[in-house]
Amino acid sequence: MLNSALTWRSVLSLRVSSRLSAQGTRQISQVPLKNLNEDFECEGPCMRTEVPGPKSKALQKQLGEMQSVMSVNFFCDYEKSRGNYLVDVDGNRMLDVYTQIASIPIGYNHPALIKVMMNPQNMSTLVNRSALGMLPPKEFTGKLGEGLLSVAPKGLSRVQTMACGSCSNENAYKSIFIWYRTKQRGHSDPTPEESTTSVINQAPGCPDLSILSFMGGFHGRTLGCLATTHTKAIQKLDVPSFDWPIAPFPRLRYPLEQYERENAQEESRCLEEVEDLITKWALKGKPVAGIVIEPIQAEGGDNHASPEFFRKLRGITKKHGCAFLVDEVQTGGGATGKFWAHEHWGLGDPADIVSFSKKMLTGGFYYKDSFQPDKPMRIFNTWMGDHTRNVLLSEVLRVIKTENLLEEVKQSGKVMLQGLYELQEKYPHLLSKARGLGTFCAIDVKDEDTRNKLIIKARNKGVVLGGCGDRSIRFRPALVFKRHHTHLFLNIFNEALAEFK
Amino acid sequence: MLNSALTWRSVLSLRVSSRLSAQGTRQISQVPLKNLNEDFECEGPCMRTEVPGPKSKALQKQLGEMQSVMSVNFFCDYEKSRGNYLVDVDGNRMLDVYTQIASIPIGYNHPALIKVMMNPQNMSTLVNRSALGMLPPKEFTGKLGEGLLSVAPKGLSRVQTMACGSCSNENAYKSIFIWYRTKQRGHSDPTPEESTTSVINQAPGCPDLSILSFMGGFHGRTLGCLATTHTKAIQKLDVPSFDWPIAPFPRLRYPLEQYERENAQEESRCLEEVEDLITKWALKGKPVAGIVIEPIQAEGGDNHASPEFFRKLRGITKKHGCAFLVDEVQTGGGATGKFWAHEHWGLGDPADIVSFSKKMLTGGFYYKDSFQPDKPMRIFNTWMGDHTRNVLLSEVLRVIKTENLLEEVKQSGKVMLQGLYELQEKYPHLLSKARGLGTFCAIDVKDEDTRNKLIIKARNKGVVLGGCGDRSIRFRPALVFKRHHTHLFLNIFNEALAEFK
């Protein structure tokens, strides 16, 4: 902690000196200088109002004139936020165990990230956003090498960046369709009929291929992704979709040790259903080109399956010639204690494609050589991601390595899961199914209404949490969430639970 | 120019002073200080090698081990680029008339943009990317007001940001489907059957609705957008699509004055076809919920239609109860001499939705009140855009206003179009159909092969151009492309043309 505080101090004094020397620069800092040196990592949450407080409510009303604000929780003061603490506009300081829907890797205002953007080359990258697929910056190749490719999942040597998670999966699906058809025809050159029909959305140019997904899976909200997302009705209602097969995802019973046999049967049933669906959709004339799955169904309720389930699923994809796409948008980046959650499976044969976003700061997907189209512009768009995010990611990865954060996550994760076990024992009428890998943990609450009330109660006590599924709470701290933060969180969560009779 | 140069100088000296004061900050500047003060706006292009040069080729080879590089033109030194000049890694300085596929609004390294990011609040926005739909920063509301909403198209009071152009259109389509079904059922509350079926991709929850688009239209590359994109086969080949109606876009004959009657007939024919398709698709059980169109079909070949065509099309959407979505991803942001290209139409009744990206730095769409879903999370994703881009956009808009850039665009556009007329008269065997609005101009070349050779020839003489359609060149300079840049470009283009016999 001391080390972190010192580093902050040096960056902040740097800011001050650059402010003093920068005559004529417009400076709008609403943070008094004394606060900049504050190291409140040691102090814990500090609540001044209910959340949302009066300032948040006023801003929400104004924003409501401009766009939908029904999902806004409160407004944040990001400049004042630090590490694991999110500060809101009313001056409340909260321990963040949700981190912008699991997308802040190393906490707020990490000094390393501020520093890296003071490099003029990086500032230039930011203000001159390039069309990366056509006119990449000179430092692009090096940055991909030291960044994304330095943490490439086993067996995947290539990477394509994209702007967000949905775009990543959309383009991963396209890569799968192109690979599948290329394999079918034995080459990538379309017939004249394929060329003509593709422009007008018709077969054979636009073939009836499908992606198999799982009930409870979430892969994004654009139309292709949405056809593989099966979480809440409100996310899909009224939007046209594709007739693609949907397999059941195992519904494991807890505690796992007690239901080994039942759970193994449940997983077998799901795998049989997968094979069944592949056969049925082939007969329908809509062959399954690929299967997409999350290592832990996050939005769908933090549903886990065994490593064996995933290894067998990988076997099924090989047997039927379907691509295997692992969606690590939420699970990737270290929170499970390994950099990629699917590393926990011990796959013999690597996945074909692994998609990512959130904690990786940029969207994108890793892929095997054979999934690279052999003609230009098939996987393409104007920006192809955002190089500034690659620059920041390189720095994030450096911090993860030098601060040994995956090990920290394992330690904090142990404390967290043990604490959750104890809480569910203490409050059996409220909690069940504590589960997790690393700090990527969750627990079920007795019903949706209680879950929602519990989240609000915890927030007013200084802990930000997020729900998932029908009645789960997902815990998604940053990788800098240490053991003492975990204890702090467990204590406050316990206090909130104690208020439910 | 003098003014601009002075401003640059002050920012650059600022950088130098902050570098000197910033002991301990990692600084990797590859630009010698003397170059930083260079104002080469007055000097024109400077070519040292063929493009791509040896350094670009070496980098391309390295990058080729990591991802597809088939569409890479050359590698850029963005730190050295200034204003209308793009500098490559081999030290070639080129006048940029393509600007990262029409996405650089006010030139490279505009000092105002560098300055704005030195504000600590904005730096904090960058390193703490927020989930804008849930936990917006305190300055978000104000920035939307002074930024995006200050240039909202007539009649549209709301705006939703998104990460890129494709996501913008995907979410615009979803807004249209939700609006259409809400209108059909008279309220937004689904039946239990709709809820259940939506999760498994089936009607009535996922209804068979369609978006009508036009041949030659380009609206993005994700699966929903791609079903409305009809430009090149290679963009759509092998990807499953929707059975949605595709209307012909008018193919005008040039010169327009000479073919008034024929062109009016052509436009009428297309409009009749639109109505016909709406009727047919309603009978098919796939009613047209909305129509999407670009004011100028850009990727498809810079195809124009008359303001009357668009006004009548708007009338048809009203008559049939379809939403009217104007895709201004490429045309928006000022290049046509008005901020939005559809302002040239004189619409009595505003569009329902206008989507944008590229020069706006952020994706997103403006919409009427009635297109806002009345339940949360229907139009949602983790990031909902990138607030840093909103911050930069506010500054871009300030520069456009204070430097009166729309007026400059009109002046440069006149010079450009007049110059293109002269060139097509001088080279009738090579060029035809010079056309444009503002600096958003294009010209046809006799065939695809000659077009491609001409682009490369111009590049080696120091002008970056881009193609569109089968055999057109599109001109897409930044808004700071002044009359003298236009003359410079026309002279070099003339030289390149003179080498074709």
mmCIF file with all atom_site columns, C-alpha atoms in Angstrom, chain A residues 178-179 181-191 194-195 372-376 378, chain B residues 234 237-238:
data_model
loop_
_atom_site.group_PDB
_atom_site.id
_atom_site.type_symbol
_atom_site.label_atom_id
_atom_site.label_alt_id
_atom_site.label_comp_id
_atom_site.label_asym_id
_atom_site.label_entity_id
_atom_site.label_seq_id
_atom_site.pdbx_PDB_ins_code
_atom_site.Cartn_x
_atom_site.Cartn_y
_atom_site.Cartn_z
_atom_site.occupancy
_atom_site.B_iso_or_equiv
_atom_site.pdbx_formal_charge
_atom_site.auth_seq_id
_atom_site.auth_comp_id
_atom_site.auth_asym_id
_atom_site.auth_atom_id
_atom_site.pdbx_PDB_model_num
ATOM 1  C CA . ILE A 1 178 ? -16.093 -17.980 -43.488 1.00 0.00 ? 178 ILE A CA 1
ATOM 2  C CA . TRP A 1 179 ? -13.888 -20.814 -42.162 1.00 0.00 ? 179 TRP A CA 1
ATOM 3  C CA . ARG A 1 181 ? -17.782 -22.440 -45.913 1.00 0.00 ? 181 ARG A CA 1
ATOM 4  C CA . THR A 1 182 ? -14.158 -22.357 -47.051 1.00 0.00 ? 182 THR A CA 1
ATOM 5  C CA . LYS A 1 183 ? -13.776 -25.845 -45.607 1.00 0.00 ? 183 LYS A CA 1
ATOM 6  C CA . GLN A 1 184 ? -17.003 -27.007 -47.279 1.00 0.00 ? 184 GLN A CA 1
ATOM 7  C CA . ARG A 1 185 ? -16.072 -25.791 -50.735 1.00 0.00 ? 185 ARG A CA 1
ATOM 8  C CA . GLY A 1 186 ? -12.390 -26.667 -50.359 1.00 0.00 ? 186 GLY A CA 1
ATOM 9  C CA . HIS A 1 187 ? -11.262 -23.122 -51.172 1.00 0.00 ? 187 HIS A CA 1
ATOM 10 C CA . SER A 1 188 ? -12.322 -19.524 -50.621 1.00 0.00 ? 188 SER A CA 1
ATOM 11 C CA . ASP A 1 189 ? -13.239 -18.492 -54.163 1.00 0.00 ? 189 ASP A CA 1
ATOM 12 C CA . PRO A 1 190 ? -16.973 -18.033 -54.487 1.00 0.00 ? 190 PRO A CA 1
ATOM 13 C CA . THR A 1 191 ? -18.938 -19.110 -57.550 1.00 0.00 ? 191 THR A CA 1
ATOM 14 C CA . GLU A 1 194 ? -22.508 -17.087 -54.551 1.00 0.00 ? 194 GLU A CA 1
ATOM 15 C CA . SER A 1 195 ? -21.185 -13.601 -55.282 1.00 0.00 ? 195 SER A CA 1
ATOM 16 C CA . GLN A 1 372 ? -7.931  -15.903 -40.890 1.00 0.00 ? 372 GLN A CA 1
ATOM 17 C CA . PRO A 1 373 ? -9.745  -15.210 -44.176 1.00 0.00 ? 373 PRO A CA 1
ATOM 18 C CA . ASP A 1 374 ? -7.405  -15.364 -47.145 1.00 0.00 ? 374 ASP A CA 1
ATOM 19 C CA . LYS A 1 375 ? -8.906  -12.273 -48.779 1.00 0.00 ? 375 LYS A CA 1
ATOM 20 C CA . PRO A 1 376 ? -8.756  -8.691  -47.500 1.00 0.00 ? 376 PRO A CA 1
ATOM 21 C CA . ARG A 1 378 ? -13.730 -9.708  -44.906 1.00 0.00 ? 378 ARG A CA 1
ATOM 22 C CA . ILE B 1 234 ? -16.746 -10.085 -50.305 1.00 0.00 ? 234 ILE B CA 1
ATOM 23 C CA . LEU B 1 237 ? -20.105 -13.794 -48.558 1.00 0.00 ? 237 LEU B CA 1
ATOM 24 C CA . ASP B 1 238 ? -20.601 -16.849 -46.307 1.00 0.00 ? 238 ASP B CA 1
#
